[in-house]
Structure formats: structure tokens, C-alpha cells
Short mmCIF file of C-alpha atoms in Angstrom, two decimals:
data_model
loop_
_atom_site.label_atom_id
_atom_site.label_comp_id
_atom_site.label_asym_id
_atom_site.label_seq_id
_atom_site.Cartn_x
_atom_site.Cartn_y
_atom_site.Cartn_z
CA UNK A 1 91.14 117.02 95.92
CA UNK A 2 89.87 113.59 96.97
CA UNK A 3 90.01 113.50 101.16
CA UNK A 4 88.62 110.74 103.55
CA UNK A 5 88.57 111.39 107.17
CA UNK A 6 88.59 109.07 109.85
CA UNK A 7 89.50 109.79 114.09
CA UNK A 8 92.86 108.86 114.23
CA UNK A 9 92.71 107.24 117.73
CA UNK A 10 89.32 105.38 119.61
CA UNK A 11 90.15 103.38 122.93
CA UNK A 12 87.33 101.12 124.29
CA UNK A 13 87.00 98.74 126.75
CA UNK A 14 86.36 94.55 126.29
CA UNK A 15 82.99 93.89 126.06
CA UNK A 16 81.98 97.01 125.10
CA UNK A 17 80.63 98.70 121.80
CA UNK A 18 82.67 100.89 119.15
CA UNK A 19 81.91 103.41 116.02
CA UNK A 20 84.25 104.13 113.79
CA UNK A 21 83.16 107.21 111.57
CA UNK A 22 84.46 107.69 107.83
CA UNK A 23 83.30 110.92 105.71
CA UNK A 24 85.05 111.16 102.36
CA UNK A 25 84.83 113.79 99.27
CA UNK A 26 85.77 112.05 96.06
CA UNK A 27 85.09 112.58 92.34
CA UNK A 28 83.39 109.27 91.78
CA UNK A 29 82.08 107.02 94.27
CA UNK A 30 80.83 103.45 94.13
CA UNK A 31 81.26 101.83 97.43
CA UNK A 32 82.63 102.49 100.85
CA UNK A 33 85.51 99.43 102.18
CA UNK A 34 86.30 98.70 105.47
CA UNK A 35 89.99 96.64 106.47
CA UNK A 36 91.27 95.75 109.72
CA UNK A 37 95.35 95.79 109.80
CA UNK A 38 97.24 94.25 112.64
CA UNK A 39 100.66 96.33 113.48
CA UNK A 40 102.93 95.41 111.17
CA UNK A 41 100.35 93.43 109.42
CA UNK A 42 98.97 92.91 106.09
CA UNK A 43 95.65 94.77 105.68
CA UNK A 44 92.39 92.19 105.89
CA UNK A 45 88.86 92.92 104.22
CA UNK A 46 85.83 93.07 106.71
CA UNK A 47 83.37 94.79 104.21
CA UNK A 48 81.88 96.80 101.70
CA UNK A 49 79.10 99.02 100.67
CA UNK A 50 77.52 100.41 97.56
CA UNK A 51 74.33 101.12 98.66
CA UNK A 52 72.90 103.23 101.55
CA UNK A 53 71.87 101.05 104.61
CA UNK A 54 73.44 98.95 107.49
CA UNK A 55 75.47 95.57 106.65
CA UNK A 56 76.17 93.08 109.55
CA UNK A 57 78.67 90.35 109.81
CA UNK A 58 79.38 88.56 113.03
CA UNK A 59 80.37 91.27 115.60
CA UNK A 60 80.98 93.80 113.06
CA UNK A 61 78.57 95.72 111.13
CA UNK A 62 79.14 98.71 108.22
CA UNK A 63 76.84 101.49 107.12
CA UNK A 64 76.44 104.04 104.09
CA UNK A 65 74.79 107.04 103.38
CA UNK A 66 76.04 108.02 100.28
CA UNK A 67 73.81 111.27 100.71
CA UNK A 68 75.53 112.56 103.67
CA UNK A 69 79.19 110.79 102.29
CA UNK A 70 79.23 109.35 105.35
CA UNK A 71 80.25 105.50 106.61
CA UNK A 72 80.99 104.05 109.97
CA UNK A 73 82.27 100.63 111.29
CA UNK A 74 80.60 99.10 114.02
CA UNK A 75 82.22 96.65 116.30
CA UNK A 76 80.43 95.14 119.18
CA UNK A 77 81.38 92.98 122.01
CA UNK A 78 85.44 94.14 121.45
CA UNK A 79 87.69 91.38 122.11
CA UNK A 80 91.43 92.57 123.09
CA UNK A 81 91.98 90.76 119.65
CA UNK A 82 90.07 93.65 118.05
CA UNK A 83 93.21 96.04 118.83
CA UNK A 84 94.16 97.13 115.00
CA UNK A 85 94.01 99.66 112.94
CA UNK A 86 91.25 100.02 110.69
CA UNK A 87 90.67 101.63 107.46
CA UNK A 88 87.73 103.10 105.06
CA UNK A 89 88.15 102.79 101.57
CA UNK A 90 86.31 104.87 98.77
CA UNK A 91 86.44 102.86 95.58
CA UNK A 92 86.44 105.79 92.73
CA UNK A 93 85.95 104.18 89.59
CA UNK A 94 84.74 100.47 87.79
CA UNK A 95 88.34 99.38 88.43
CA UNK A 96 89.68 98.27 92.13
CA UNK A 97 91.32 101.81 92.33
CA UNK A 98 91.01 102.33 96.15
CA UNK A 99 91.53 105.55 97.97
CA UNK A 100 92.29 105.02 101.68
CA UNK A 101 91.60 107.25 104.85
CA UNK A 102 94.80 107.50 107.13
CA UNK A 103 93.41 104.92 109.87
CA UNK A 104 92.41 104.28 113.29
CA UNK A 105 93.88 102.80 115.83
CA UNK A 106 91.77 101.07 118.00
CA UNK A 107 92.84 100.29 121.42
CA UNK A 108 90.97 97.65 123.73
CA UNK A 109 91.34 97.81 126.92
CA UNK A 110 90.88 95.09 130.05
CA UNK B 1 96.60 76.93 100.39
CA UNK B 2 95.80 79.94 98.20
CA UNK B 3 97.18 82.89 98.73
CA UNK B 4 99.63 85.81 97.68
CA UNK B 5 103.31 85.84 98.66
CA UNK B 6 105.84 88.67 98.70
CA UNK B 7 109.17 87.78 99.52
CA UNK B 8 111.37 89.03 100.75
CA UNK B 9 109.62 90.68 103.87
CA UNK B 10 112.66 93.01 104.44
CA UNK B 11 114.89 94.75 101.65
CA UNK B 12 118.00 97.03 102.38
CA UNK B 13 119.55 98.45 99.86
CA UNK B 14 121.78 101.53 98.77
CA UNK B 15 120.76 104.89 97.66
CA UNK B 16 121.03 104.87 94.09
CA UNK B 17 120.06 101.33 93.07
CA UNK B 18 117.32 99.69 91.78
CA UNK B 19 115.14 97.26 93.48
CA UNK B 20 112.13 94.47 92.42
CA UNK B 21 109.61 93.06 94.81
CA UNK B 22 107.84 89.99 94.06
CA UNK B 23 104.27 89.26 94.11
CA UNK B 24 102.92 86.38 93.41
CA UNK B 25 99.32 85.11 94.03
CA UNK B 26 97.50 81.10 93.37
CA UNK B 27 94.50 82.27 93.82
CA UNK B 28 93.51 82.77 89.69
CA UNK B 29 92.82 86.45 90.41
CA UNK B 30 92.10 88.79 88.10
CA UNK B 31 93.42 91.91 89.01
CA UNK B 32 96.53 92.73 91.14
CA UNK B 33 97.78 95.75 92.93
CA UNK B 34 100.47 97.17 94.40
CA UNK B 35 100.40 99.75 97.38
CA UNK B 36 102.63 101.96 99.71
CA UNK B 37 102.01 102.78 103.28
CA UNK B 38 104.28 105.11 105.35
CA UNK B 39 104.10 104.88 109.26
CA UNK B 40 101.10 106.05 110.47
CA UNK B 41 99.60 106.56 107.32
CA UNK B 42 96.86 105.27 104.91
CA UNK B 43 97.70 102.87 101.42
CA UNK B 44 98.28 104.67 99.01
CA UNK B 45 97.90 102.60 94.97
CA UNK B 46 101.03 102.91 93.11
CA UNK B 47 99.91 100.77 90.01
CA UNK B 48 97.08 98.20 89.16
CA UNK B 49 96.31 95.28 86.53
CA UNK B 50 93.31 94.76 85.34
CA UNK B 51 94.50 91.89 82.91
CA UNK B 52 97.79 89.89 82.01
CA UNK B 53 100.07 92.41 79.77
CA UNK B 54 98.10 95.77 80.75
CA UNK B 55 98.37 97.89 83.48
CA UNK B 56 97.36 101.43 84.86
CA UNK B 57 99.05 104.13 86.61
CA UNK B 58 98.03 104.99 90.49
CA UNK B 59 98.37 107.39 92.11
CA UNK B 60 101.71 107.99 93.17
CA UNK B 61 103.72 105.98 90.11
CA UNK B 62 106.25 108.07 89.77
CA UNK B 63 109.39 106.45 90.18
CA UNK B 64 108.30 103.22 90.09
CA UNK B 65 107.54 100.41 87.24
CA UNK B 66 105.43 97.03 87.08
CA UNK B 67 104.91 93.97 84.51
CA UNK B 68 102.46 91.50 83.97
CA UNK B 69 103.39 88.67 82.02
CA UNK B 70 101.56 85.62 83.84
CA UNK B 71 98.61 86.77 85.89
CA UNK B 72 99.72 85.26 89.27
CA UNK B 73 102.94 87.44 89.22
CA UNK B 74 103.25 91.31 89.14
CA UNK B 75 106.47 92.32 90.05
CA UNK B 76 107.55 95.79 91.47
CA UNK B 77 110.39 97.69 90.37
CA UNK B 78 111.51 100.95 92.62
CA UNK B 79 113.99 102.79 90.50
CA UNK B 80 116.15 105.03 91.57
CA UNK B 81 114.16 107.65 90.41
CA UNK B 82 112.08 107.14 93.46
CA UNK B 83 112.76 110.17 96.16
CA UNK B 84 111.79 108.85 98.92
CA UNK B 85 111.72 104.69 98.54
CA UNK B 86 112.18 103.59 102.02
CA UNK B 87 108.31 102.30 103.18
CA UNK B 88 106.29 99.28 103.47
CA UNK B 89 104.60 98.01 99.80
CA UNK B 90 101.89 95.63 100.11
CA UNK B 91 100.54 93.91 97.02
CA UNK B 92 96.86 92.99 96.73
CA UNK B 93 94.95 91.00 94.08
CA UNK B 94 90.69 90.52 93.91
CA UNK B 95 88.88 88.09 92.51
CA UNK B 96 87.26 90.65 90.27
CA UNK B 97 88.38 93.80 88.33
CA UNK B 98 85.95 95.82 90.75
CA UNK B 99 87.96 95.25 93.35
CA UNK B 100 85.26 95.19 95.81
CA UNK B 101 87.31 92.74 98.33
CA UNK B 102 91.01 93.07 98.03
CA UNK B 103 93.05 90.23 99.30
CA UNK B 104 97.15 91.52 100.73
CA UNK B 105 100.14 90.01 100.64
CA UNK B 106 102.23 90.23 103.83
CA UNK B 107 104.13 92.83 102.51
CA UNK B 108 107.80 94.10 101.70
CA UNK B 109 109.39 96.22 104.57
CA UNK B 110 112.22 97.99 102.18
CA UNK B 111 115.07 100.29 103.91
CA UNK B 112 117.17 102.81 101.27
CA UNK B 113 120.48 103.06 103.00
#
């Protein structure tokens, strides 16, 4: 079967520093996706990653080890804004087939 | 402003009857996708387009039944086939047919009465 896990619950405090940690088992890999999804919200791209290494953008940052099958999201300086859900991704094929993990909701905290 | 629509963003309707969602996207996207999500739980890909007129099966199709005539539309149809309709779809369309960076629609909250 093809499995991602992900915590389902992280709860941090504003200002401070998160991981988010995403190991998968799939029968193809080519990248590792990361979305953010407001409640009730439609699901927003913050990044992706095909090769092993760390990839920064802003405040958030994503990294791959494709050896270990292992991905995290990093989010620094947490806003209260930053309280979502957030999902990895496994893309299988050369299409835009996506298999998702079931989530994590991040809660920030005053 | 470019974008994807789905309308409407909440659908009742009895057991027994079959249902279309809209998508529609202006952004001159490739590829489009449609996806379920059940409370608490990850998307999961019902069926993608690669390419006006073709389409491929995801993984949970069963039930369900898509079109793409005009690349900026892919409708959704949930037949009544479908055991258990009642969840949230959300359609998504990239630039690319990698799919690499998906773009969603706000999504279609549908209720089977």
C-alpha cells in the first residue's frame, strides 16, 4: 500500500519555531509537496521538493531526504495567522497524481 | 483576476440523484483535478486531465464521472452510484501536467439527504 504519515496535532506558541515531519512509502516517488489549508478552506501550495536538501521561502522552509523517505516543514517566527492545517504530498508518477498525508493541525498560541 | 471557481459552495440533494459540480479555471492551465476530503482527513484524487478530451482515473473514481471539452472547465458528476457522496470536493488545476504546484478552487461542500 502507499501510506504517508504526518503528527496529527503540533501546538506552538507566537514567535516561536515549528517542524512538521512527513515519512511516506510509495511505489514511485518524484517530489515531496507541502499545502497549508485554512478550516474550511481551499488548500494553498507553499512548496515542493524533488531533490534531497533544504528549500527556504520567507518564514517557511521544506526538506527531503529521499533516502530516509523522509520530509519536514519548517515554520519559523509563527504568526497566530499560521493556525492551519498542513499537508505533505508525494507526487507518484510524471502526471500531477498527488497522494496526501491526513494533515496537521497546527495550533498557535498567544 | 485569474483563478478557478466552483460554484455552488454548498449542494443538498436527495439520496438517489445525480449531481454536477462546476469547475472552471482562467488561468490557461493545463491540467485539472478534482479531489475529495472527508473531515479530518487528507485529499484524496478522484479523476485528473492531462489534456482537453482525455482524462484518467484516481484513485477513488468509482461512482463518479468527469468531461473535458474546453480546458478551463471540468465538470464533476456524482452519480448515484456513489455510496457515500456527502464530503467536500475541491478542484485543482497546474500550470503544468507535473503538477508540481497545484492551484484549488474554493470548493463544493455537498450534503446527500
Amino acid at each position: 500500500g502507499q501510506s504517508l504519515e504526518q503528527p496529527s496535532e503540533v501546538t506552538a506558541v507566537e514567535g516561536a519555531i515549528v517542524q512538521i515531519n512527513c515519512t511516506y512509502q510509495t511505489s514511485g516517488f518524484y517530489g515531496l509537496s507541502w499545502y497549508q489549508q485554512h478550516d474550511g478552506g481551499a488548500p494553498t501550495f507553499l512548496s515542493y521538493n524533488a531533490l534531497d536538501g533544504l528549500e527556504e521561502t520567507g518564514r517557511f522552509s521544506s526538506f527531503l531526504s529521499r533516502s530516509d523517505s523522509y520530509g519536514y516543514l519548517l515554520l519559523q517566527e509563527l504568526q497566530m495567522k499560521d493556525s492551519a492545517s498542513y499537508f505533505c504530498a508525494v507526487r507518484t508518477g510524471n502526471t500531477g497524481k498527488l497522494i496526501f498525508g491526513q494533515g496537521t493541525t497546527l495550533q498557535v498560541k498567544p | 483576476d485569474g483563478g478557478i471557481t466552483q460554484s455552488p459552495k454548498y449542494l443538498f440533494r436527495k439520496e438517489g440523484q445525480n449531481v454536477t459540480l462546476s469547475c472552471e479555471q482562467n488561468l490557461n492551465h493545463d491540467a485539472m483535478y478534482w479531489y475529495r476530503q472527508d473531515p479530518g482527513q487528507g485529499l484524496r484524487l478522484i479523476y485528473y486531465s492531462q489534456i482537453v478530451n482525455d482524462f484518467q482515473k484516481g484513485d477513488i473514481a468509482e461512482g463518479y464521472s468527469v468531461s473535458r471539452e474546453k480546458k478551463e472547465s471540468f465538470p464533476l458528476t456524482v452519480t448515484s452510484a456513489q455510496k457515500n457522496p456527502t464530503a467536500f470536493y475541491l478542484c485543482a488545476s497546474s500550470k503544468g501536467t507535473e503538477g508540481n504546484e497545484q492551484f484549488f478552487g474554493p470548493g463544493t461542500r455537498l450534503t446527500v439527504l
